[in-house]
Coordinates of C-alpha atoms and ligand atoms in Angstrom, one line a residue:
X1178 CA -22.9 16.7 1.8
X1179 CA -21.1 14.8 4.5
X1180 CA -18.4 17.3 5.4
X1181 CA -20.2 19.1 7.5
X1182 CA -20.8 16.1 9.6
X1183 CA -18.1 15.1 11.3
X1184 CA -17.6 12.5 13.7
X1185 CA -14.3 11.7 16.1
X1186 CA -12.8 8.1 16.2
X1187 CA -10.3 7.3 18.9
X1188 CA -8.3 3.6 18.1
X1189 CA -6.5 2.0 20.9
X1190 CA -3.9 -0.2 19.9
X1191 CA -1.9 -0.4 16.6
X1192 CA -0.7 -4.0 16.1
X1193 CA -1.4 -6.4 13.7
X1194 CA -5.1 -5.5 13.3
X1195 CA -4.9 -1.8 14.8
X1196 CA -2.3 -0.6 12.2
X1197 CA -4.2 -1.9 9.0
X1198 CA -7.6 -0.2 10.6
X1199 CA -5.8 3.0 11.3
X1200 CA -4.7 2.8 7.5
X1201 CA -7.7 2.4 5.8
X1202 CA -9.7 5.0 7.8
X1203 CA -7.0 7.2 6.6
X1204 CA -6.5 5.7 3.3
X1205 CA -10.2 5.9 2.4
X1206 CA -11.6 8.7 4.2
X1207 CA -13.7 9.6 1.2
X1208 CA -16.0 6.5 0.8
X1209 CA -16.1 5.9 4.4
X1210 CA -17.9 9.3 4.9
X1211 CA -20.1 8.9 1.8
X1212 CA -21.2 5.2 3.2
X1213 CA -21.1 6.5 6.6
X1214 CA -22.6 9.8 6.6
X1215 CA -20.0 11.7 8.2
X1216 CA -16.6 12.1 7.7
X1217 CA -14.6 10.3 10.4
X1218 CA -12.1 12.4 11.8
X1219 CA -9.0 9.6 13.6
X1220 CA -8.0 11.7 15.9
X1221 CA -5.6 9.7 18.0
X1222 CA -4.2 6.4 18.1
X1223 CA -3.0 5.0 21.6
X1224 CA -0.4 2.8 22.2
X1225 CA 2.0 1.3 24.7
X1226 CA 5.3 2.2 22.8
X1227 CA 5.8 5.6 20.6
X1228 CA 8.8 4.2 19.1
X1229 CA 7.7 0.6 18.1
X1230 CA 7.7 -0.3 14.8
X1231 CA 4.3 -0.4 13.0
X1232 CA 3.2 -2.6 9.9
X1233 CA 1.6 0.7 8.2
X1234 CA 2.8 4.5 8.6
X1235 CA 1.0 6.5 10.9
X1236 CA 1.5 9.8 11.3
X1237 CA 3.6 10.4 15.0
X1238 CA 1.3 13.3 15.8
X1239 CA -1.4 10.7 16.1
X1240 CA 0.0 8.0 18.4
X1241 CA -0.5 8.7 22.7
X1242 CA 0.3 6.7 25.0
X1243 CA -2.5 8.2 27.3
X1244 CA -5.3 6.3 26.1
X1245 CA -7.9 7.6 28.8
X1246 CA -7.2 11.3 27.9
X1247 CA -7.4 9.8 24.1
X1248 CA -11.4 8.7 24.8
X1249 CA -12.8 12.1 26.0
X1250 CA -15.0 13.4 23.6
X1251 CA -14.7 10.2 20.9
X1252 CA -17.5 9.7 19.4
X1253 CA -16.5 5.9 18.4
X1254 CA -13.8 3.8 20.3
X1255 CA -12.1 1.3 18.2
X1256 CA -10.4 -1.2 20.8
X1257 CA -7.4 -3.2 19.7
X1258 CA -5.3 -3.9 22.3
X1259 CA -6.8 -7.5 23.6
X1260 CA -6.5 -8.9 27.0
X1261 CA -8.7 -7.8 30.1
X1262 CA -6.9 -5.2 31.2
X1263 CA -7.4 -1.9 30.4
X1264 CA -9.2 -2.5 27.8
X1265 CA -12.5 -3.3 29.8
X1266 CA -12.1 -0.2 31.9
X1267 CA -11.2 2.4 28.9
X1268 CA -14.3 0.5 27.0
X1269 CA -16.9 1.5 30.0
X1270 CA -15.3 4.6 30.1
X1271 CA -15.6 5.3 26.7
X1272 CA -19.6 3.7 26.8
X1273 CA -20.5 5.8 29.9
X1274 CA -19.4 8.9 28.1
X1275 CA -22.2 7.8 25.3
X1276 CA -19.3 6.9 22.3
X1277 CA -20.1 4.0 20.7
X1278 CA -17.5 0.7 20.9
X1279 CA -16.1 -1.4 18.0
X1280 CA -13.8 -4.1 19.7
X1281 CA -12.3 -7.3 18.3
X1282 CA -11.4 -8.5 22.0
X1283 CA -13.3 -12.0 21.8
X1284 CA -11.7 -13.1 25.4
X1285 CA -12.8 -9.8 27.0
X1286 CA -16.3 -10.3 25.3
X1287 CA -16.6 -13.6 26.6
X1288 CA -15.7 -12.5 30.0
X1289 CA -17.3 -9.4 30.7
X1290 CA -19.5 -9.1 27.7
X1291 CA -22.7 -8.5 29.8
X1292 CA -21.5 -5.9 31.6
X1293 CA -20.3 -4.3 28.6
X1294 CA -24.0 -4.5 27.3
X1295 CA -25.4 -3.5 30.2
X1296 CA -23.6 -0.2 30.1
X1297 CA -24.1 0.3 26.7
X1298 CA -27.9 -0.3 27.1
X1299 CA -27.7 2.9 30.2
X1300 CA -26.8 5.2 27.6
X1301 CA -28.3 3.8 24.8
X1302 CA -25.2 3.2 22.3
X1303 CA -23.9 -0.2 20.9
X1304 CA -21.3 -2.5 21.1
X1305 CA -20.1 -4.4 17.3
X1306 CA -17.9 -7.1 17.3
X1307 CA -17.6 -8.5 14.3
X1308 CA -13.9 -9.2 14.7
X1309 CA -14.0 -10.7 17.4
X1310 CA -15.4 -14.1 16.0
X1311 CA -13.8 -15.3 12.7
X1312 CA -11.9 -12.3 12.0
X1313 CA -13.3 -10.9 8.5
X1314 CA -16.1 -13.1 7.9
X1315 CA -19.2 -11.6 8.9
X1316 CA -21.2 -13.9 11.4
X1317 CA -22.1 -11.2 14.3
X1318 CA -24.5 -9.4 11.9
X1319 CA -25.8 -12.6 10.3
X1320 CA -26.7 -14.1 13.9
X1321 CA -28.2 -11.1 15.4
X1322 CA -30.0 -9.3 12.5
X1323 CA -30.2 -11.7 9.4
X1324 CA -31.8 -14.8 11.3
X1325 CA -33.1 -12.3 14.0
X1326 CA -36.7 -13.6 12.5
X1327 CA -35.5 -17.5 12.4
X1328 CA -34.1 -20.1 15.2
X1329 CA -31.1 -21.7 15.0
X1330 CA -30.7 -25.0 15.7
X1331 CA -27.1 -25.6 15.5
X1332 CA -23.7 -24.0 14.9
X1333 CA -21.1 -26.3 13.7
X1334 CA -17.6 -24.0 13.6
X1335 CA -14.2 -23.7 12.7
X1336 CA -13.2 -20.7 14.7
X1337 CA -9.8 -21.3 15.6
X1338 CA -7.5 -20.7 12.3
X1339 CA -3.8 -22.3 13.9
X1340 CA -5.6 -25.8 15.4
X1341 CA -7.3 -25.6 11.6
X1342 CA -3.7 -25.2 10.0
X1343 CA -1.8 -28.1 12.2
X1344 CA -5.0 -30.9 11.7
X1345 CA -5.0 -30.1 8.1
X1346 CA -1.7 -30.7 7.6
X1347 CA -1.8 -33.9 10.0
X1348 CA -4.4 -34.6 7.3
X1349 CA -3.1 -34.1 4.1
X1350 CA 0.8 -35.4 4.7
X1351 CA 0.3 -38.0 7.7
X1352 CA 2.6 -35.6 9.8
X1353 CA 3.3 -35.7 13.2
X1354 CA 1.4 -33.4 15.5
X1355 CA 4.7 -31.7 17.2
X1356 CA 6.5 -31.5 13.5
X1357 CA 3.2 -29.9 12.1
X1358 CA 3.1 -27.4 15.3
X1359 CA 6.9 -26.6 15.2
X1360 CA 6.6 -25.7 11.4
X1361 CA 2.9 -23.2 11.9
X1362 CA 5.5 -21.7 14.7
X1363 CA 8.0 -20.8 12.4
X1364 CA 5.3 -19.8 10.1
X1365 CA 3.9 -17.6 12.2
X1366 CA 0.9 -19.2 12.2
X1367 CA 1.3 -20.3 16.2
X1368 CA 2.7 -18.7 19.0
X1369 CA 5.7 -19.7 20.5
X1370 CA 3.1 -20.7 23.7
X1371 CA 0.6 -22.2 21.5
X1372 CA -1.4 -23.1 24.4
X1373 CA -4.5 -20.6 23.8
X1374 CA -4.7 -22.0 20.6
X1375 CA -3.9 -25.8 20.9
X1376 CA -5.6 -26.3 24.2
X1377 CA -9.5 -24.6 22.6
X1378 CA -9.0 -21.6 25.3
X1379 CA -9.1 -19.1 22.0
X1380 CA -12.3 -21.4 20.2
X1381 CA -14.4 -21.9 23.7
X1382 CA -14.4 -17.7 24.1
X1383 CA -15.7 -17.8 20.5
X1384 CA -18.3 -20.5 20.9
X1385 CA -19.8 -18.3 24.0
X1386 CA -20.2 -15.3 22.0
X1387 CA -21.7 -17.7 18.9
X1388 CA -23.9 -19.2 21.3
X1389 CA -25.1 -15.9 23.0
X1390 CA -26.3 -14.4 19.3
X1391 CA -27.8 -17.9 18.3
X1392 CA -29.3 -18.7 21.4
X1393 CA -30.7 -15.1 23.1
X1394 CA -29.1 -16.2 26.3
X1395 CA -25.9 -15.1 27.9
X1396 CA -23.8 -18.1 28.0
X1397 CA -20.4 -17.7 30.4
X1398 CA -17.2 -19.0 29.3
X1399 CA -17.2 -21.4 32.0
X1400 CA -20.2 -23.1 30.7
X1401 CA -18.5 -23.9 27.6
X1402 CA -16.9 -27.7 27.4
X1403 CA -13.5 -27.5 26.1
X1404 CA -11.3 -29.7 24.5
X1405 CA -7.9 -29.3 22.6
X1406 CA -6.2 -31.0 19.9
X1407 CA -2.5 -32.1 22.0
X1408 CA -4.3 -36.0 21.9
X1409 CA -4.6 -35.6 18.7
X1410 CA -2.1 -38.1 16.8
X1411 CA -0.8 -39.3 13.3
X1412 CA -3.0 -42.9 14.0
X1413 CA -6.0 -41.3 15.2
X1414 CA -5.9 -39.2 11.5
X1415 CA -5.1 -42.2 9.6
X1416 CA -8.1 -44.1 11.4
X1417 CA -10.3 -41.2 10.7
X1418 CA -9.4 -41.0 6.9
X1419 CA -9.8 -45.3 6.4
X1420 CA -13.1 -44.2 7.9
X1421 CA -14.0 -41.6 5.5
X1422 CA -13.8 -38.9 8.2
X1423 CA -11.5 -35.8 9.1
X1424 CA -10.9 -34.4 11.9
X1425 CA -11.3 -30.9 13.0
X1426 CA -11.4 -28.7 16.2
X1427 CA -15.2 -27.9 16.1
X1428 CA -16.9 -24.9 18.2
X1429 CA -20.7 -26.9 18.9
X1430 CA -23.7 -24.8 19.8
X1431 CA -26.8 -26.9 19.9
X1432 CA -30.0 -26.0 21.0
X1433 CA -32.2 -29.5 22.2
X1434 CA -34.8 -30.9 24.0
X1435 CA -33.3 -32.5 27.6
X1436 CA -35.9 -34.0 29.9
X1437 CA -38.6 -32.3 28.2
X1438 CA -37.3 -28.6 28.5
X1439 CA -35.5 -27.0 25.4
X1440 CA -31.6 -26.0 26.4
X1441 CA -28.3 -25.9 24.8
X1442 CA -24.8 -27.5 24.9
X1443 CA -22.0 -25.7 23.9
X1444 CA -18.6 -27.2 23.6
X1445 CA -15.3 -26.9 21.9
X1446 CA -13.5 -30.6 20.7
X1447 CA -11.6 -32.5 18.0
X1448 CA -14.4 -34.4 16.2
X1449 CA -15.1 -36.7 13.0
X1450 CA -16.2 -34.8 9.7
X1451 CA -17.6 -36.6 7.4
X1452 CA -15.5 -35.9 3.9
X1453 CA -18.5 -35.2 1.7
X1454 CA -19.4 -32.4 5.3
X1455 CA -18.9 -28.8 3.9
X1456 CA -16.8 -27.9 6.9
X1457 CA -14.1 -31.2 5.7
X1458 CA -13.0 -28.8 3.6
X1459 CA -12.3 -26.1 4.9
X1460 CA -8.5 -26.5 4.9
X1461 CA -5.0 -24.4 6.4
X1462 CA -5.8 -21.6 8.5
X1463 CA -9.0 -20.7 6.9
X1464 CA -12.5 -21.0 9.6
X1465 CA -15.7 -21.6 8.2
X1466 CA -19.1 -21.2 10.3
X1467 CA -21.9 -23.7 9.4
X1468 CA -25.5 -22.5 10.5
X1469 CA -28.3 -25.0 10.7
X1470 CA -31.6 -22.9 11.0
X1471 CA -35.4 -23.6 11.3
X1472 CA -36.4 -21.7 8.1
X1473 CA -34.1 -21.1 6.3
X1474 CA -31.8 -24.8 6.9
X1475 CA -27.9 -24.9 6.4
X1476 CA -26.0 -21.6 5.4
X1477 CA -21.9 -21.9 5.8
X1478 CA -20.0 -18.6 6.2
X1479 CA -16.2 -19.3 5.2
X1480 CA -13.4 -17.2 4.6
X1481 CA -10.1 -15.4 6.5
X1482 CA -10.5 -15.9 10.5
X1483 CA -7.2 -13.8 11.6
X1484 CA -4.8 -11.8 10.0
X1485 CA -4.6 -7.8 9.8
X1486 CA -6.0 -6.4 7.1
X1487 CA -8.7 -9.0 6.7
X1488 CA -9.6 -8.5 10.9
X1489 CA -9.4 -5.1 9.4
X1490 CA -12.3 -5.5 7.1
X1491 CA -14.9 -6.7 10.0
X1492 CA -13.8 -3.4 12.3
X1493 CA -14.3 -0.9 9.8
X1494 CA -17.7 -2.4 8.8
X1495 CA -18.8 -2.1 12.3
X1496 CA -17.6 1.5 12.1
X1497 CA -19.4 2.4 9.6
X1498 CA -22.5 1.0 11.5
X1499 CA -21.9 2.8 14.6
X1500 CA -21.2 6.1 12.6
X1501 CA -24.8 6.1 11.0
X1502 CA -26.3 5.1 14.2
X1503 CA -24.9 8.2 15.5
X1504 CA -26.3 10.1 12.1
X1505 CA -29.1 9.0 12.2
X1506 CA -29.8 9.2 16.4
X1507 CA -32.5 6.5 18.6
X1508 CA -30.6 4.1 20.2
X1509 CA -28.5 1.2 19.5
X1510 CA -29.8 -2.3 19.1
X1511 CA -28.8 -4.1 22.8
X1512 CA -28.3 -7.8 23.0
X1513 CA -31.1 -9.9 23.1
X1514 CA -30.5 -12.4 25.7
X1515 CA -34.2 -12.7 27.3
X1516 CA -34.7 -16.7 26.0
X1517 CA -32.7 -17.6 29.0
X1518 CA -32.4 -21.2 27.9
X1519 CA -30.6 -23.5 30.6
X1520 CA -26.8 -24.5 30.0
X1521 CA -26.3 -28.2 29.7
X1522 CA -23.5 -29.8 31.2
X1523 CA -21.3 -32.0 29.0
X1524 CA -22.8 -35.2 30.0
X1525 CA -26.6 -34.3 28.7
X1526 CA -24.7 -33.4 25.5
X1527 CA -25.8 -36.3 22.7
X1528 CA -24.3 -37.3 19.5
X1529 CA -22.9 -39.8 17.4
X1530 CA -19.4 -41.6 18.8
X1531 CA -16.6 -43.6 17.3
X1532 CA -14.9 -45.9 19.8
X1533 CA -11.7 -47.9 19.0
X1534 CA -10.5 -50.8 20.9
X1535 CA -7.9 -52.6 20.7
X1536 CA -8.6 -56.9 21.9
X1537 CA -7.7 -60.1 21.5
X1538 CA -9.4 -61.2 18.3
X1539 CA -11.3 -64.4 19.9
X1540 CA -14.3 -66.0 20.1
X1541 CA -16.8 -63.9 22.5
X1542 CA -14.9 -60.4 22.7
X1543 CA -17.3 -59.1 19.7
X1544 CA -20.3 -60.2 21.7
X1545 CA -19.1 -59.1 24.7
X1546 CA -18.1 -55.7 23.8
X1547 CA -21.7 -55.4 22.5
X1548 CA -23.7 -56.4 25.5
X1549 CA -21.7 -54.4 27.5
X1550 CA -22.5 -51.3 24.4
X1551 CA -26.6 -52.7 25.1
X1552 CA -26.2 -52.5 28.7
X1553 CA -24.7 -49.0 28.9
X1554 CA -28.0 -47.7 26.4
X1555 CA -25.4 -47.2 23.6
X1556 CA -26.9 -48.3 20.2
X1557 CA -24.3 -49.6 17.7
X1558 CA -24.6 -48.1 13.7
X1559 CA -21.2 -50.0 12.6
X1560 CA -18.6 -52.0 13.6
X1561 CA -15.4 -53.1 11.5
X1562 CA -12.3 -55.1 13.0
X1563 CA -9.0 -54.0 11.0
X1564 CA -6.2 -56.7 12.1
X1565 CA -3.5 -55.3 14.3
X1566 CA -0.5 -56.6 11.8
X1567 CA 3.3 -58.1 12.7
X1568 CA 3.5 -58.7 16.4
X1569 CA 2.9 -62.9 16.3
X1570 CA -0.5 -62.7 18.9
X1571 CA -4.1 -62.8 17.0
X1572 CA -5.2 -59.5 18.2
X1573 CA -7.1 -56.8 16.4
X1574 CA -8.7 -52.9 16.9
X1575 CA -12.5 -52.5 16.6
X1576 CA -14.0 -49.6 15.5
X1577 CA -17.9 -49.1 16.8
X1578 CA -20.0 -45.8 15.1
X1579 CA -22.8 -45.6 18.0
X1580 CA -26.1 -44.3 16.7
X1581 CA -26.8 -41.3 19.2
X1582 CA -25.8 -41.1 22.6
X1583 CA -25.7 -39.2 26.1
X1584 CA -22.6 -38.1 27.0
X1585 CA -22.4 -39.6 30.5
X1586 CA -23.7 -43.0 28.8
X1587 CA -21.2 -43.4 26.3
X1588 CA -18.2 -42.1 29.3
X1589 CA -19.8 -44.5 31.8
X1590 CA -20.2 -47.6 29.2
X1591 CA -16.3 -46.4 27.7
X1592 CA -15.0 -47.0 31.5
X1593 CA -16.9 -50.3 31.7
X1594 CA -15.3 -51.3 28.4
X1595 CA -12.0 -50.5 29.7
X1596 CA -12.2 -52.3 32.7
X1597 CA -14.5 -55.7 31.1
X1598 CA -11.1 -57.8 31.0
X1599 CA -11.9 -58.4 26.9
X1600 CA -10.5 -54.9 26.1
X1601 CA -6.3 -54.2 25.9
X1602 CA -6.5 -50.5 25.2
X1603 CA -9.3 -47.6 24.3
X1604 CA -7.2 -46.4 21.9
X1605 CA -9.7 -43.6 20.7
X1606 CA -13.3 -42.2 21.7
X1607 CA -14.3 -39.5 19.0
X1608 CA -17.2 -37.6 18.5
X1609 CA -18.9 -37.4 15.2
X1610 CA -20.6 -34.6 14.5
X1611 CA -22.7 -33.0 11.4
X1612 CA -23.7 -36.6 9.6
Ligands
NDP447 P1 -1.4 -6.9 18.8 O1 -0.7 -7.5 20.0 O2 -0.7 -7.0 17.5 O3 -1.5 -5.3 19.1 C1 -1.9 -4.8 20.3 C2 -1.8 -3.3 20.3 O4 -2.3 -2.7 21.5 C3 -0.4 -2.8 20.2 O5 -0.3 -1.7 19.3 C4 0.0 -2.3 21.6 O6 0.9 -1.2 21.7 C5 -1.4 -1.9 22.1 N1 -1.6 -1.9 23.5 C6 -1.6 -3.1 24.2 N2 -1.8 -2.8 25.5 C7 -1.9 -1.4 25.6 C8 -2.1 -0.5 26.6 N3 -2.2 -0.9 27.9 N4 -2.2 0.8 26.3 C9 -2.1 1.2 25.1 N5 -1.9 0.4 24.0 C10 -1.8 -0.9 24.3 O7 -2.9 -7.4 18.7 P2 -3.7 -7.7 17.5 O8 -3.8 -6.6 16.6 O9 -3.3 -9.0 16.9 O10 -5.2 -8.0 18.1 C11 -6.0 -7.0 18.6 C12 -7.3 -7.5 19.0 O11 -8.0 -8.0 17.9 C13 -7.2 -8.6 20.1 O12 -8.3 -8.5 20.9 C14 -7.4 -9.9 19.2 O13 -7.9 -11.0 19.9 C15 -8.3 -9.4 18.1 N6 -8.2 -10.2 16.9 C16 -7.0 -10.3 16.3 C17 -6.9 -11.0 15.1 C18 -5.6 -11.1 14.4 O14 -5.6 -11.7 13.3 N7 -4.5 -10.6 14.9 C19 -8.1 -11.6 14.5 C20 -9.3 -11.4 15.2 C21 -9.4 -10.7 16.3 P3 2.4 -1.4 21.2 O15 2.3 -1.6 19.7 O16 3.0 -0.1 21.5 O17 3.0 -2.5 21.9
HSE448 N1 -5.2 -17.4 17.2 C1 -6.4 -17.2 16.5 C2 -6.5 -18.3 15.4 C3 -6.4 -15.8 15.8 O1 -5.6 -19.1 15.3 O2 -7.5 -18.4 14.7 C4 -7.8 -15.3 15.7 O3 -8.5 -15.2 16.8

């Protein structure tokens, strides 16, 4: 019934994901068409290097290193190749000619996403991108059709699989940071420049595209607060664990009322889980996506965020939904970005801190620590002093849980703290997030 219908899918790039795509639309050509509606005919595969050895066979006669030639007449463009650089300019080409797009390119999405929409939207086809956040767990679909209906409140996210890996391992064996790192190197877990990862570059272009679906507004990369894991230390874990808490590299969306007008903060840090949190434990290089909705409260999406034939998964699902768009003709569903809501800057962000000081343990530094917590509007929840052990001078580390904060509060009233003459050291200011 379906061989009649035919319809021609161009893939650029055959790496890690590329390769495993380009083997199961070969591999399973029979049920694709059958869920699809059309047999889809591969009919080239471009790459930069004929010659370079590929993680699944395909056949020579398939790969070109002409990629724009490869596009003419496609009815669907698969684009694996990542970076900027051609792949935005082979993906308008490819949009403008009316083919439909499947990409996994998160940092291009984040970048030019809207302009990428915007061309789609002339023609009326449609960009997926499943792939692009979490690898094979479906959250793109979830956001934009599933809770289409609902709003979201929150996203709480593990998004970044390596940062995931190194802090659960910190976690689990009280291992240093650059022992953990050199080892998910050798793995092959982190690049040999882990910066993208370490540094939350890779989890902030994530959070933009989470927060775009959530939220119905474009939100740039550049609006996104980011903050890595390189602070991160064997203490800091140990503190967090005495405390009942883990710490992960969290991708925050958060849609709240600032000065009377809704917005939303989006930022990318190492915070405090609680243990008993879903998202504690979500452990090695696994990501997990916790939703907090208005109807239909908290959903978690877990699962495989990178590797090839899992990535592999998400890109041919979106193929198969751009094939039977094609079938089935009308045009494809656009972004919905008309909410508009205004972009908070980190210091109107507000949640729940943990601040450890290190002082002299005598009379008055408890009391004075506080008024200087009252003075800067930060409300204390708990406070516990652990004795600073073996070196002969009564001193001690405090650690404060503040009820909810502002941002630019809880920096300004942090600064104070450090300079109040009662305080040796801010060893640690944490958020907590998702109590
Ligand atoms: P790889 O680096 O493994 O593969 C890139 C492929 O693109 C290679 O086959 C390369 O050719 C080809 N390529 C690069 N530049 C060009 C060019 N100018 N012209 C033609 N071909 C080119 O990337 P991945 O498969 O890991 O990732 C692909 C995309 O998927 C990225 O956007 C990535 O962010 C995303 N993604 C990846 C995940 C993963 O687990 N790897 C998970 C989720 C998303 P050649 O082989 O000849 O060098
Ligand atoms: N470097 C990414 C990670 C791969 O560690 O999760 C998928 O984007």
């Amino acid at each position: 019934m379906t061989d009649d219908r035919r319809l021609r899918v161009a893939l650029l790039g055959a790496g890690s994901v590329g390769s495993q795509v380009a083997a199961l639309l070969l591999r399973h050509g029979d049920e694709l068409a059958d869920r699809a509606g059309a047999r889809l005919d591969l009919v080239g595969v471009a790459v930069r290097d004929l010659d370079a050895p590929r993680d699944t066979d395909i056949p020579r006669e398939l790969l070109t290193t002409d990629a724009e030639t490869l596009l003419v007449g496609s009815d669907i463009v698969i684009e694996l190749m990542g970076g900027i650089e051609p792949a935005r300019t082979r993906l308008l080409q490819a949009l403008n000619a009316g083919a439909d797009v499947v990409t996994g390119n998160k940092a291009l999405l984040a970048t030019h996403g809207p302009e990428l929409f915007e061309a789609a939207d002339q023609v009326g086809a449609s960009v997926h991108y499943e792939a692009a956040v979490a690898g094979a767990i479906p959250i793109i679909r979830p956001l934009r059709d599933s809770l289409a209906g609902d709003r979201v409140q929150r996203i709480l996210a593990i998004v970044n699989g390596t940062t995931n890996y190194i802090l659960d391992r910190m976690d689990l064996e009280g291992a240093d940071y650059a022992d953990v790192l050199a080892d998910a190197q050798r793995l092959g877990y982190a690049e040999a420049d882990p910066t993208a990862d370490v540094e939350g570059y890779d989890a902030a272009q994530k959070a933009a595209i989470l927060a775009s679906l959530a939220f119905h507004t474009t939100v740039p990369l550049d609006a996104v607060h980011r903050e890595g894991i390189t602070q991160v230390d064997a203490a800091l874990i140990e503190s967090a664990r005495a405390a009942g808490y883990v710490v992960k590299l969290l991708a925050v969306c958060e849609r709240r009322t600032d000065e009377g007008r809704e917005a939303i903060s989006v930022r990318v840090h190492p915070a405090l889980v609680r243990r008993t949190h879903p998202l504690a434990s979500v452990h090695g290089a696994n990501n997990a996506v916790f939703v907090q909705a208005e109807a239909a409260g908290d959903l978690m999406f877990y699962g495989a965020g990178a590797g090839g034939v899992q990535t592999a998964s998400a890109v041919l699902g979106d193929v198969v939904s751009a094939a039977r768009r094609h079938i089935a003709g009308g045009v494809g569903v656009g972004e919905s970005t008309r909410a508009n809501l205004p972009l908070l800057p980190i210091g109107r962000a507000t949640t729940r801190y943990q601040i450890t000081l290190e002082v002299d343990d005598r009379p008055g530094v408890l009391a004075t620590v506080a008024g200087i917590l009252a003075d800067g509007n930060v409300s204390i929840a708990t406070v516990e002093q652990r004795i600073i052990p073996g070196d002969g001078t009564a001193r001690a580390r405090l650690v404060i849980g503040t009820h909810i904060a502002l941002e630019q509060d809880l920096g300004d009233t942090v600064e104070r703290l450090a300079s109040s003459g009662v305080v040796d050291r801010v060893a640690s200011v944490l958020r907590m997030e998702g109590d």
